[in-house]
Short mmCIF file of C-alpha atoms and ligand atoms in Angstrom, two decimals:
data_model
loop_
_atom_site.label_atom_id
_atom_site.label_comp_id
_atom_site.label_asym_id
_atom_site.label_seq_id
_atom_site.Cartn_x
_atom_site.Cartn_y
_atom_site.Cartn_z
CA MET A 2 -10.49 -10.53 3.61
CA LEU A 3 -11.04 -7.38 1.53
CA LYS A 4 -13.53 -7.36 -1.32
CA LEU A 5 -14.59 -4.68 -3.77
CA ASP A 6 -17.86 -5.34 -5.55
CA LYS A 7 -18.74 -3.10 -8.53
CA VAL A 8 -17.19 -0.06 -6.89
CA GLN A 9 -17.33 3.34 -8.57
CA SER A 10 -15.79 6.64 -7.49
CA GLY A 11 -14.32 9.75 -9.01
CA TYR A 12 -13.86 13.49 -9.03
CA GLY A 13 -16.60 16.02 -9.87
CA ASN A 14 -18.63 14.64 -12.74
CA LYS A 15 -15.89 12.22 -13.80
CA LEU A 16 -15.82 8.56 -12.80
CA ALA A 17 -12.18 7.54 -12.26
CA ILE A 18 -13.00 3.93 -11.37
CA LYS A 19 -15.87 2.08 -12.96
CA ASN A 20 -17.42 -1.12 -11.62
CA ILE A 21 -14.24 -2.38 -10.01
CA SER A 22 -14.49 -5.84 -8.47
CA LEU A 23 -11.53 -7.52 -6.78
CA GLU A 24 -10.70 -9.74 -3.85
CA ILE A 25 -7.73 -9.96 -1.52
CA ASN A 26 -7.34 -13.02 0.67
CA GLU A 27 -5.63 -13.01 4.06
CA GLY A 28 -1.86 -13.37 3.79
CA GLU A 29 -1.66 -12.61 0.07
CA ILE A 30 0.40 -10.04 -1.80
CA ILE A 31 -1.86 -8.66 -4.51
CA THR A 32 -0.67 -6.12 -7.02
CA LEU A 33 -2.69 -3.66 -9.08
CA ILE A 34 -0.76 -2.58 -12.14
CA GLY A 35 -1.59 -0.10 -14.87
CA ALA A 36 -0.40 2.99 -16.69
CA ASN A 37 -0.38 6.55 -15.43
CA GLY A 38 -3.90 7.78 -14.72
CA ALA A 39 -5.50 4.32 -14.91
CA GLY A 40 -7.21 4.80 -11.53
CA LYS A 41 -4.91 2.86 -9.21
CA SER A 42 -4.47 5.57 -6.55
CA THR A 43 -8.18 6.36 -6.70
CA THR A 44 -8.90 2.69 -5.95
CA LEU A 45 -6.70 2.81 -2.83
CA MET A 46 -8.14 6.11 -1.63
CA THR A 47 -11.67 4.79 -2.11
CA ILE A 48 -10.86 1.72 0.01
CA CYS A 49 -9.51 4.04 2.74
CA GLY A 50 -12.59 6.28 2.66
CA VAL A 51 -10.59 9.32 1.56
CA ILE A 52 -12.58 9.49 -1.69
CA PRO A 53 -16.26 8.58 -1.30
CA CYS A 54 -17.47 5.35 -2.85
CA ARG A 55 -20.32 6.38 -5.19
CA SER A 56 -21.75 2.93 -5.71
CA GLY A 57 -20.92 -0.70 -5.03
CA LYS A 58 -19.73 -2.41 -1.87
CA ILE A 59 -16.40 -2.63 -0.06
CA THR A 60 -16.30 -5.44 2.49
CA PHE A 61 -13.52 -6.02 5.03
CA GLN A 62 -13.67 -9.21 7.08
CA GLY A 63 -17.36 -9.47 6.32
CA LYS A 64 -18.19 -5.88 7.33
CA GLU A 65 -19.29 -3.21 4.83
CA ILE A 66 -16.91 -0.24 5.09
CA GLN A 67 -17.79 1.93 2.08
CA THR A 68 -19.62 4.50 4.19
CA MET A 69 -17.12 4.60 7.07
CA ASP A 70 -14.78 7.51 7.83
CA PRO A 71 -11.04 7.07 7.17
CA ASP A 72 -10.15 6.91 10.90
CA GLN A 73 -12.69 4.11 11.46
CA ILE A 74 -11.18 2.21 8.54
CA VAL A 75 -7.66 2.59 10.00
CA LYS A 76 -8.97 1.29 13.34
CA LEU A 77 -10.28 -1.82 11.59
CA GLY A 78 -6.75 -2.53 10.36
CA ILE A 79 -6.46 -1.04 6.87
CA CYS A 80 -3.54 1.31 6.49
CA GLN A 81 -2.24 3.16 3.45
CA VAL A 82 1.24 4.33 2.51
CA PRO A 83 0.33 7.08 0.04
CA GLU A 84 2.06 7.92 -3.20
CA GLY A 85 4.77 10.50 -2.48
CA ARG A 86 5.19 9.15 1.12
CA HIS A 87 3.74 12.23 2.93
CA ILE A 88 5.91 11.85 6.00
CA PHE A 89 5.99 14.75 8.49
CA PRO A 90 9.20 16.57 7.42
CA GLN A 91 9.59 18.66 10.58
CA LEU A 92 9.11 15.73 12.95
CA THR A 93 11.95 13.36 13.76
CA VAL A 94 11.96 9.77 12.55
CA LYS A 95 10.89 8.60 16.02
CA GLU A 96 8.08 11.19 16.17
CA ASN A 97 6.84 10.12 12.72
CA LEU A 98 6.69 6.55 14.01
CA ASP A 99 4.83 7.68 17.14
CA MET A 100 2.24 9.31 14.87
CA GLY A 101 1.67 5.92 13.20
CA ALA A 102 0.75 4.46 16.60
CA PHE A 103 -1.55 7.40 17.43
CA LEU A 104 -4.71 5.28 17.71
CA ARG A 105 -3.06 2.60 19.90
CA LYS A 106 -2.94 2.39 23.68
CA ASP A 107 -0.79 -0.75 24.20
CA LYS A 108 2.55 0.77 25.21
CA ASP A 109 4.42 -2.57 25.29
CA GLY A 110 3.12 -3.50 21.84
CA ILE A 111 4.09 -0.10 20.46
CA LYS A 112 7.63 -0.47 21.85
CA LYS A 113 7.94 -3.95 20.35
CA ASP A 114 6.70 -2.77 16.94
CA MET A 115 9.12 0.16 17.00
CA GLU A 116 11.97 -2.30 17.59
CA TYR A 117 10.61 -4.43 14.74
CA VAL A 118 10.59 -1.56 12.21
CA TYR A 119 14.08 -0.53 13.34
CA SER A 120 15.21 -4.11 12.70
CA LEU A 121 13.64 -4.00 9.21
CA PHE A 122 15.26 -0.65 8.47
CA PRO A 123 18.41 -0.21 10.63
CA ILE A 124 19.10 3.13 8.91
CA LEU A 125 15.96 4.52 10.57
CA ALA A 126 17.26 3.45 13.98
CA GLU A 127 20.50 5.30 13.25
CA ARG A 128 18.54 8.39 12.21
CA ARG A 129 15.79 8.23 14.82
CA ASN A 130 16.49 11.77 16.07
CA GLN A 131 16.85 13.37 12.64
CA ASP A 132 14.02 15.28 10.98
CA GLY A 133 12.10 13.24 8.42
CA GLY A 134 12.60 15.99 5.84
CA ASN A 135 16.37 15.42 5.92
CA LEU A 136 16.12 11.78 4.83
CA SER A 137 16.76 10.60 1.26
CA GLY A 138 13.81 9.53 -0.93
CA GLY A 139 14.44 5.86 -0.19
CA GLU A 140 14.69 6.49 3.56
CA GLN A 141 11.47 8.51 3.45
CA GLN A 142 9.76 5.56 1.75
CA MET A 143 11.09 3.29 4.52
CA LEU A 144 9.80 5.74 7.12
CA ALA A 145 6.36 5.96 5.47
CA MET A 146 6.10 2.16 5.42
CA SER A 147 7.31 1.92 9.02
CA ARG A 148 4.85 4.58 10.17
CA ALA A 149 2.03 2.55 8.61
CA LEU A 150 3.32 -0.63 10.30
CA MET A 151 3.19 1.16 13.67
CA ALA A 152 -0.62 1.07 13.33
CA ARG A 153 -0.24 -2.74 13.20
CA PRO A 154 -2.35 -3.10 10.04
CA LYS A 155 -4.01 -6.28 8.90
CA VAL A 156 -3.87 -4.99 5.32
CA LEU A 157 -1.15 -2.65 4.13
CA LEU A 158 -1.98 -0.62 1.01
CA LEU A 159 1.16 0.57 -0.76
CA ASP A 160 0.89 3.23 -3.47
CA GLU A 161 3.87 3.20 -5.85
CA PRO A 162 6.60 2.52 -3.26
CA SER A 163 9.22 2.41 -6.02
CA MET A 164 8.44 5.86 -7.42
CA GLY A 165 11.54 8.01 -7.94
CA LEU A 166 13.95 5.58 -6.26
CA ALA A 167 17.25 4.14 -7.50
CA PRO A 168 17.19 0.49 -8.68
CA LEU A 169 19.14 -0.83 -5.68
CA VAL A 170 16.83 0.90 -3.22
CA ILE A 171 13.79 -0.41 -5.11
CA LYS A 172 15.17 -3.94 -4.81
CA GLN A 173 15.62 -3.48 -1.06
CA ILE A 174 12.11 -2.03 -0.59
CA PHE A 175 10.51 -4.91 -2.51
CA GLU A 176 12.45 -7.52 -0.52
CA ILE A 177 11.24 -5.91 2.69
CA ILE A 178 7.62 -5.85 1.47
CA ARG A 179 7.91 -9.60 1.04
CA GLN A 180 9.55 -9.93 4.46
CA ILE A 181 6.75 -7.91 6.15
CA ASN A 182 4.17 -10.14 4.46
CA LYS A 183 5.85 -13.36 5.62
CA GLU A 184 7.00 -12.37 9.11
CA SER A 185 4.00 -10.46 10.40
CA ASN A 186 1.37 -12.11 8.17
CA THR A 187 0.38 -8.68 6.88
CA THR A 188 -1.76 -8.83 3.76
CA ILE A 189 -0.39 -6.51 1.09
CA PHE A 190 -2.17 -4.62 -1.69
CA LEU A 191 0.53 -3.11 -3.85
CA VAL A 192 -0.19 -0.50 -6.50
CA GLU A 193 2.67 -0.15 -8.97
CA GLN A 194 3.67 1.16 -12.36
CA ASN A 195 6.79 -0.99 -11.98
CA ALA A 196 4.89 -4.10 -13.06
CA ASN A 197 7.95 -6.30 -13.38
CA GLN A 198 9.11 -5.86 -9.78
CA ALA A 199 5.57 -5.98 -8.41
CA LEU A 200 4.65 -9.21 -10.20
CA HIS A 201 7.85 -10.84 -9.00
CA ILE A 202 6.81 -10.54 -5.36
CA ALA A 203 3.02 -10.85 -5.75
CA ASP A 204 0.82 -13.94 -5.56
CA ARG A 205 -1.81 -12.52 -7.92
CA GLY A 206 -2.38 -9.37 -9.90
CA TYR A 207 -5.05 -7.17 -11.45
CA VAL A 208 -4.50 -4.99 -14.50
CA MET A 209 -6.29 -1.67 -14.69
CA GLU A 210 -6.92 0.47 -17.77
CA THR A 211 -8.90 3.73 -17.81
CA GLY A 212 -10.74 2.98 -14.60
CA GLU A 213 -11.59 -0.66 -15.29
CA ILE A 214 -10.07 -4.03 -14.40
CA THR A 215 -9.21 -5.62 -17.73
CA LEU A 216 -7.28 -8.72 -16.68
CA THR A 217 -6.52 -10.78 -13.59
CA GLY A 218 -4.51 -13.90 -12.87
CA SER A 219 -1.68 -15.36 -10.87
CA ALA A 220 1.51 -13.32 -10.98
CA LYS A 221 3.09 -16.16 -12.95
CA GLU A 222 0.33 -16.08 -15.57
CA LEU A 223 0.52 -12.32 -15.91
CA LEU A 224 4.31 -12.38 -16.28
CA ALA A 225 3.94 -14.94 -19.08
CA ASN A 226 1.10 -13.06 -20.83
CA LYS A 227 2.31 -11.65 -24.18
CA GLU A 228 0.09 -8.52 -24.00
CA ILE A 229 1.30 -7.73 -20.48
CA GLN A 230 4.88 -8.28 -21.57
CA LYS A 231 4.43 -5.84 -24.43
CA ALA A 232 2.43 -3.19 -22.58
CA TYR A 233 3.98 -3.22 -19.12
CA LEU A 234 7.19 -5.24 -19.04
CA GLY A 235 8.98 -3.78 -22.04
CA ILE A 236 9.65 -7.25 -23.50
P1 LIG B 308 -0.67 7.52 -11.29
O1 LIG B 308 0.22 6.38 -11.43
O2 LIG B 308 -0.33 8.67 -12.18
O3 LIG B 308 -0.92 7.93 -9.86
P2 LIG B 308 -3.23 6.19 -11.21
O4 LIG B 308 -3.42 4.93 -11.96
O5 LIG B 308 -2.98 6.08 -9.76
O6 LIG B 308 -2.07 7.03 -11.89
P3 LIG B 308 -5.30 8.05 -10.50
O7 LIG B 308 -4.36 8.98 -9.84
O8 LIG B 308 -6.20 7.22 -9.66
O9 LIG B 308 -4.50 7.08 -11.49
O10 LIG B 308 -6.18 8.88 -11.55
C1 LIG B 308 -7.29 8.34 -12.23
C2 LIG B 308 -7.95 9.44 -13.04
O11 LIG B 308 -8.50 10.41 -12.14
C3 LIG B 308 -6.99 10.19 -13.96
O12 LIG B 308 -7.68 10.51 -15.14
C4 LIG B 308 -6.67 11.45 -13.18
O13 LIG B 308 -6.37 12.52 -14.03
C5 LIG B 308 -7.96 11.71 -12.40
N1 LIG B 308 -7.71 12.37 -11.12
C6 LIG B 308 -6.87 11.96 -10.15
N2 LIG B 308 -6.90 12.81 -9.11
C7 LIG B 308 -7.78 13.78 -9.42
C8 LIG B 308 -8.26 14.95 -8.75
N3 LIG B 308 -7.82 15.28 -7.53
N4 LIG B 308 -9.17 15.71 -9.41
C9 LIG B 308 -9.62 15.39 -10.64
N5 LIG B 308 -9.21 14.30 -11.32
C10 LIG B 308 -8.31 13.50 -10.74
#
């Protein structure tokens, strides 16, 4: 569904990702794990067209997208929940969700999807008229994910959804990622430093170190890999 072929991008004269190749099939949950600064966020932002792809190819459903603008990429069905959420703090929960549906015209579909995200996260339904900035970190993460779902993505790119959240909230967020994947057949590309949680919900994973993919395999294989256990799972 989404394929990166020898993709490079970076900042100024520095390459932050070097010759990255990976594939995500429809319906999968794929995780990209790696330490701080490995290049995970840069990979997501390059897919979304926020950071220009300097070389290589990014293909989505057979179409090359590496030269497209971010709004064209969203229209195709690729939507990112950025690291740090970036919700609109002065807009209400409902208004944040409306912003997610900005490019859509199907009023009935939008209403249905709003009911769906409220069913996933009942706390957001309760707080629909409160400003986004008054929500807790976990609720803001829920809102950022819901806002992305309002664009009805085919692929949801999640950047560190667990960052800064309490263990119980993390558990809830990861369960809902799995639920979104199963119920709405949304393909998920999950970037995480929390390798243990991510590999427990993923089908397959890629490991990134200093801008390069160094290992790939099924989530089961990666969880059983001694080097991964030592470097990322604290075992
Ligand atoms: P983290 O978990 O900390 O977000 P990451 O794996 O997502 O890490 P990136 O944020 O993609 O890593 O960073 C990859 C490299 O690019 C790092 O060396 C980082 O310092 C550098 N980098 C990231 N953003 C910028 C920027 N705006 N300008 C210059 N260099 C940057």
